[in-house]
Coordinates of C-alpha atoms in Angstrom, one line a residue:
Chain L
X1 CA 45.5 -27.8 28.1
X2 CA 44.0 -25.9 25.1
X3 CA 42.0 -29.3 23.9
X4 CA 40.9 -29.9 27.0
X5 CA 40.0 -26.2 27.7
X6 CA 38.1 -25.9 24.0
X7 CA 36.7 -29.8 24.3
X8 CA 35.4 -28.8 28.0
X9 CA 33.9 -25.4 26.4
X10 CA 32.0 -27.2 23.3
X11 CA 30.5 -30.1 25.7
X12 CA 29.5 -27.0 27.8
X13 CA 27.7 -24.9 24.5
X14 CA 26.5 -28.4 23.7
X15 CA 24.2 -29.6 26.5
X16 CA 23.3 -25.9 27.7
X17 CA 25.1 -25.9 30.9
X18 CA 26.7 -22.4 32.0
X19 CA 28.7 -22.2 34.8
X20 CA 26.2 -21.7 37.8
X21 CA 24.7 -25.2 36.5
X22 CA 21.1 -23.8 35.9
X23 CA 20.1 -26.0 32.8
X24 CA 18.6 -23.4 29.8
X25 CA 16.6 -25.5 27.6
X26 CA 18.2 -25.7 24.4
X27 CA 15.6 -24.5 22.6
X28 CA 15.8 -20.9 24.2
X29 CA 19.7 -21.4 24.3
X30 CA 20.0 -21.4 20.6
X31 CA 18.0 -18.2 20.6
X32 CA 21.5 -16.5 22.5
X33 CA 24.2 -18.2 21.3
X34 CA 25.4 -16.6 18.0
X35 CA 26.8 -20.0 17.0
X36 CA 23.6 -21.2 16.7
X37 CA 22.9 -20.6 13.2
X38 CA 19.2 -18.9 13.5
X39 CA 17.5 -18.7 10.0
X40 CA 15.2 -15.3 8.2
X41 CA 11.7 -17.1 9.9
X42 CA 13.0 -17.8 13.8
X43 CA 15.6 -14.2 14.1
X44 CA 12.3 -12.4 12.8
X45 CA 9.9 -14.9 15.6
X46 CA 12.8 -13.9 18.6
X47 CA 12.6 -10.3 18.0
X48 CA 9.1 -10.4 17.7
X49 CA 8.6 -12.1 21.2
X50 CA 11.3 -10.0 22.4
X51 CA 9.4 -7.2 21.6
X52 CA 6.1 -8.1 23.1
X53 CA 7.8 -8.9 26.4
X54 CA 9.2 -5.9 26.0
X55 CA 6.3 -4.4 25.7
X56 CA 4.2 -5.9 28.1
X57 CA 7.4 -5.1 31.2
X58 CA 7.6 -1.6 30.0
X59 CA 3.5 -1.0 30.3
X60 CA 3.8 -3.0 33.8
X61 CA 6.6 -0.9 35.1
X62 CA 5.1 2.4 33.7
X63 CA 2.0 2.4 35.4
X64 CA 3.9 0.6 38.3
X65 CA 5.4 4.0 39.4
X66 CA 3.3 5.6 37.7
X67 CA 4.9 7.7 34.8
X68 CA 2.6 9.9 33.0
X69 CA 3.3 12.1 30.0
X70 CA 4.0 11.7 25.9
X71 CA 7.6 11.1 26.6
X72 CA 7.8 8.0 28.8
X73 CA 6.3 6.2 25.3
X74 CA 9.9 7.5 23.6
X75 CA 11.8 6.3 26.3
X76 CA 9.8 3.1 25.3
X77 CA 10.7 2.8 22.0
X78 CA 14.1 3.7 22.8
X79 CA 14.8 1.2 25.1
X80 CA 13.0 -1.6 23.4
X81 CA 14.7 -0.7 19.7
X82 CA 18.0 -0.9 21.6
X83 CA 17.4 -3.8 23.2
X84 CA 16.3 -5.7 20.0
X85 CA 19.8 -4.4 18.2
X86 CA 21.6 -4.8 21.1
X87 CA 20.2 -8.5 20.7
X88 CA 21.2 -9.0 17.1
X89 CA 24.4 -7.1 16.7
X90 CA 26.3 -7.6 19.5
X91 CA 24.8 -10.7 21.0
X92 CA 24.2 -12.6 17.8
X93 CA 26.7 -10.9 15.7
X94 CA 24.6 -11.4 12.7
X95 CA 25.1 -10.0 9.3
X96 CA 21.9 -8.2 9.0
X97 CA 22.3 -7.8 5.7
X98 CA 21.4 -11.5 5.2
X99 CA 18.1 -10.9 7.2
X100 CA 16.6 -8.0 5.3
X101 CA 18.8 -5.2 6.8
X102 CA 18.1 -3.3 9.9
X103 CA 14.7 -1.9 8.9
X104 CA 13.6 -5.5 8.8
X105 CA 14.7 -6.8 12.1
X106 CA 14.0 -3.5 13.7
X107 CA 10.1 -3.0 12.5
X108 CA 9.0 -6.7 13.1
X109 CA 7.0 -6.8 15.7
X110 CA 7.2 -2.7 16.8
X111 CA 3.2 -2.1 15.7
X112 CA 2.2 -4.9 18.5
X113 CA 4.9 -4.8 20.8
X114 CA 3.7 -1.0 21.2
X115 CA -0.2 -1.7 21.2
X116 CA 1.1 -4.0 24.0
X117 CA 2.5 -1.1 25.7
X118 CA 0.1 0.9 25.5
X119 CA -3.1 -1.5 26.7
X120 CA -0.6 -2.8 29.9
X121 CA 0.3 0.8 30.9
X122 CA -3.3 2.5 30.5
X123 CA -4.6 -0.8 32.3
X124 CA -1.9 -0.7 35.4
X125 CA -2.2 3.0 35.3
X126 CA -6.5 3.2 35.2
X127 CA -6.6 0.1 38.0
X128 CA -3.9 1.3 40.6
X129 CA -4.2 4.6 40.6
X130 CA -7.3 6.0 40.8
Chain T
X1 CA -15.5 -10.7 42.1
X2 CA -17.9 -8.7 40.3
X3 CA -18.2 -6.3 44.2
X4 CA -14.0 -5.3 43.2
X5 CA -14.8 -5.1 40.2
X6 CA -17.5 -2.5 40.7
X7 CA -15.3 -1.0 43.8
X8 CA -12.6 0.3 41.0
X9 CA -13.6 3.3 38.9
X10 CA -12.3 1.9 35.7
X11 CA -13.4 -2.4 36.1
X12 CA -15.4 -1.7 32.6
X13 CA -11.6 -1.8 31.4
X14 CA -11.5 -4.8 32.7
X15 CA -14.7 -5.7 30.7
X16 CA -13.7 -4.4 27.9
X17 CA -10.0 -6.4 27.7
X18 CA -11.6 -9.5 28.6
X19 CA -14.7 -9.5 25.9
X20 CA -11.7 -8.3 23.1
X21 CA -10.0 -11.4 24.2
X22 CA -12.5 -13.5 24.0
X23 CA -13.4 -12.5 20.3
X24 CA -10.2 -12.4 19.3
X25 CA -10.1 -16.5 20.6
X26 CA -13.6 -17.0 18.8
X27 CA -12.4 -15.4 15.4
X28 CA -9.2 -17.6 16.0
X29 CA -11.6 -20.5 15.9
X30 CA -13.6 -19.0 12.8
X31 CA -10.6 -19.2 10.7
X32 CA -9.3 -21.7 11.6
X33 CA -12.3 -24.0 11.1
X34 CA -13.3 -22.5 8.2
X35 CA -9.2 -21.7 6.4
X36 CA -6.5 -23.0 8.6
X37 CA -7.3 -26.9 9.0
X38 CA -8.4 -27.1 4.9
X39 CA -6.2 -28.8 2.6
X40 CA -5.8 -26.2 -0.2
X41 CA -4.6 -23.9 3.0
X42 CA -1.6 -25.6 4.0
X43 CA -0.4 -26.2 0.3
X44 CA -0.6 -23.0 -0.6
X45 CA 1.2 -21.8 2.6
X46 CA 3.9 -24.7 2.3
X47 CA 4.5 -23.3 -1.8
X48 CA 4.9 -20.3 -0.4
X49 CA 7.7 -21.0 2.4
X50 CA 9.0 -23.2 -0.8
X51 CA 9.7 -20.5 -3.0
X52 CA 10.4 -18.2 -0.5
X53 CA 13.3 -20.4 0.9
X54 CA 14.4 -21.1 -3.2
X55 CA 14.1 -17.4 -3.9
X56 CA 16.4 -16.3 -1.3
X57 CA 18.5 -19.4 -2.1
X58 CA 19.0 -18.2 -5.5
X59 CA 19.3 -14.4 -4.1
X60 CA 22.1 -15.2 -2.0
X61 CA 23.6 -17.8 -4.5
X62 CA 23.5 -15.0 -7.5
X63 CA 25.6 -12.1 -5.2
X64 CA 27.9 -14.9 -4.6
X65 CA 28.5 -15.9 -7.8
X66 CA 29.0 -12.3 -9.5
X67 CA 31.3 -10.8 -6.9
X68 CA 33.6 -13.8 -7.7
X69 CA 33.8 -13.9 -11.3
X70 CA 31.8 -10.4 -12.8
X71 CA 31.2 -10.2 -16.3
X72 CA 32.1 -13.9 -16.8
X73 CA 29.1 -15.6 -18.1
X74 CA 26.6 -13.2 -18.9
X75 CA 24.7 -16.2 -20.2
X76 CA 24.1 -17.9 -17.0
X77 CA 23.0 -14.6 -15.5
X78 CA 20.2 -13.5 -17.6
X79 CA 19.2 -17.6 -17.2
X80 CA 19.4 -16.9 -13.4
X81 CA 17.7 -13.6 -13.3
X82 CA 15.2 -15.4 -15.6
X83 CA 14.7 -18.0 -13.3
X84 CA 14.2 -15.9 -10.5
X85 CA 11.4 -13.9 -12.4
X86 CA 9.7 -17.3 -12.5
X87 CA 9.7 -18.8 -8.5
X88 CA 8.6 -14.6 -7.8
X89 CA 6.2 -14.6 -9.7
X90 CA 4.9 -18.3 -8.7
X91 CA 5.0 -17.2 -5.1
X92 CA 3.1 -13.9 -6.4
X93 CA 0.2 -15.8 -7.3
X94 CA 0.1 -18.3 -4.6
X95 CA 0.0 -15.6 -2.1
X96 CA -2.6 -14.0 -4.0
X97 CA -4.5 -17.9 -3.7
X98 CA -3.9 -17.3 -0.2
X99 CA -5.5 -13.8 0.5
X100 CA -8.7 -15.6 -1.8
X101 CA -8.9 -18.2 0.5
X102 CA -8.9 -16.3 3.3
X103 CA -12.0 -14.5 1.9
X104 CA -14.5 -16.2 3.3
X105 CA -13.4 -16.7 7.1
X106 CA -12.2 -12.5 6.0
X107 CA -16.1 -12.3 6.2
X108 CA -17.6 -14.3 8.8
X109 CA -14.9 -12.9 11.5
X110 CA -15.6 -9.2 10.0
X111 CA -18.9 -9.9 11.2
X112 CA -18.1 -11.0 14.6
X113 CA -16.7 -7.9 15.3
X114 CA -18.9 -6.0 14.1
X115 CA -21.3 -7.3 16.4
X116 CA -19.5 -7.5 19.3
X117 CA -18.4 -3.8 18.6
X118 CA -22.1 -3.2 18.6
X119 CA -22.4 -4.8 22.2
X120 CA -19.8 -3.1 23.4
X121 CA -20.9 0.2 22.5
X122 CA -24.1 -0.4 24.0
X123 CA -22.9 -1.1 27.2
X124 CA -20.0 1.6 27.6
X125 CA -20.9 4.2 25.4
X126 CA -20.5 8.1 26.8
X127 CA -18.7 6.6 29.7
X128 CA -14.6 7.0 30.2
X129 CA -13.5 3.1 30.9
X130 CA -9.9 3.9 31.6
X131 CA -7.3 6.5 32.4
X132 CA -4.7 7.4 30.2
X133 CA -1.2 8.0 31.4
X134 CA -1.0 10.6 28.6
X135 CA -2.3 13.4 26.5
X136 CA -2.9 12.3 22.9
X137 CA -2.7 13.8 20.1
X138 CA -5.7 15.6 18.7
X139 CA -5.9 12.7 15.3
X140 CA -6.1 9.9 17.8
X141 CA -8.0 12.0 20.2
X142 CA -10.9 11.3 17.7
X143 CA -10.5 7.6 18.8
X144 CA -9.4 8.2 22.1
X145 CA -12.5 10.4 22.9
X146 CA -15.1 9.2 20.9
X147 CA -18.2 9.8 22.4
X148 CA -16.7 11.0 26.0
X149 CA -18.4 14.2 28.1
X150 CA -16.4 17.2 28.8
X151 CA -12.7 17.7 27.2
X152 CA -10.1 15.9 29.4
X153 CA -7.7 14.2 26.6
X154 CA -7.2 11.8 28.9
X155 CA -10.4 9.6 29.2
X156 CA -10.2 6.6 27.5
X157 CA -13.3 5.6 25.3
X158 CA -14.5 2.3 25.0
X159 CA -13.7 2.0 20.9
X160 CA -9.4 3.1 21.3
X161 CA -9.3 0.8 24.3
X162 CA -10.6 -2.0 21.8
X163 CA -8.4 -1.4 19.1
X164 CA -5.2 -1.2 21.4
X165 CA -6.9 -4.9 22.9
X166 CA -7.3 -6.1 19.6
X167 CA -4.0 -5.3 17.3
X168 CA -2.3 -6.6 20.3
X169 CA -4.1 -9.4 21.8
X170 CA -5.5 -10.4 18.3
X171 CA -1.6 -10.4 16.8
X172 CA 0.6 -12.1 19.4
X173 CA -2.8 -15.1 19.3
X174 CA -2.0 -15.4 15.7
X175 CA 1.7 -15.9 16.0
X176 CA 1.0 -18.3 19.2
X177 CA -0.9 -20.5 17.4
X178 CA 1.0 -20.2 14.1
X179 CA -2.0 -19.0 12.5
X180 CA 0.5 -15.8 11.6
X181 CA 0.5 -15.6 8.0
X182 CA 3.5 -16.2 6.2
X183 CA 6.2 -13.5 6.0
X184 CA 6.6 -14.2 2.2
X185 CA 3.5 -13.4 1.1
X186 CA 3.7 -10.2 2.9
X187 CA 6.8 -9.2 1.3
X188 CA 6.0 -10.5 -2.0
X189 CA 2.6 -8.0 -2.2
X190 CA 0.7 -10.8 -3.6
X191 CA -2.5 -9.5 -2.1
X192 CA -5.9 -9.1 -3.8
X193 CA -4.2 -5.6 -5.0
X194 CA -1.5 -6.5 -5.5
X195 CA 1.4 -3.6 -7.1
X196 CA 3.1 -3.1 -10.4
X197 CA 6.1 -4.7 -10.3
X198 CA 8.2 -2.0 -11.8
X199 CA 10.3 -4.5 -13.4
X200 CA 7.6 -4.2 -16.0
X201 CA 7.6 -1.4 -17.9

């Protein structure tokens, strides 16, 4: 029984077929798989793009609602940093010392995502509400 | 489309973003033409990545061996340290050469950015192109409220919006196209003006 279970789970991991039947591209799946061994550049790239997507999504959301005030900048930074931390600590379960420490991981892509957030927030806010 | 844009109070912001995006694409095209496609650049980049991987492997190998046998092989330890120094020096030299190689395209790109900025300034001077959803700190307001009439801190000038566009669009475009400088080059501090090595007294 155990053997059958482990082999079936190994096959599932190999072909990136979650139980709901949707196929995850294998390129994307390795960035979500704690067993995949990402090198430093790959992990930092993943963190960078996660930050950019969060910046864009939060900016569009904050501008649509709309949210106004500098306090919402702090909320974005908290959410963005929290999600990145959750990603590499709890999803990938990596040892951050192997990748330059928390500072290197948390600051990757931060400035670009912050400017992207401000840009999208400002644009949506200006165009949709004035 | 023009009428739709003109009906928007801050439709100018879209023009600024479009011009910034086009400028970013143009600058990367110029950089590709002048530097990224050359054999020199590619070999320097490969050299930096090779040395960086070597250095990382030596550092991780060194930390595991010192944990396993503390002080058992002092001679081996010093020769390893010398090897690491050599690899680090090679890495810094390659990073510095990479910076020098990018100077030519950097000058052309700077000239293009200067012209575009001048054009945008002449088009949107004295006009608020967007409305900021927050009041910036006074230091940032010097850029965000530059050349604008009135005292409303949430009025956004072309300069600030252009700055946001440049930082976000250009960085991500470089990353997407694979033109971003290698992280090892920045970490090695091998720019044109390298910091003094703290290990050397």
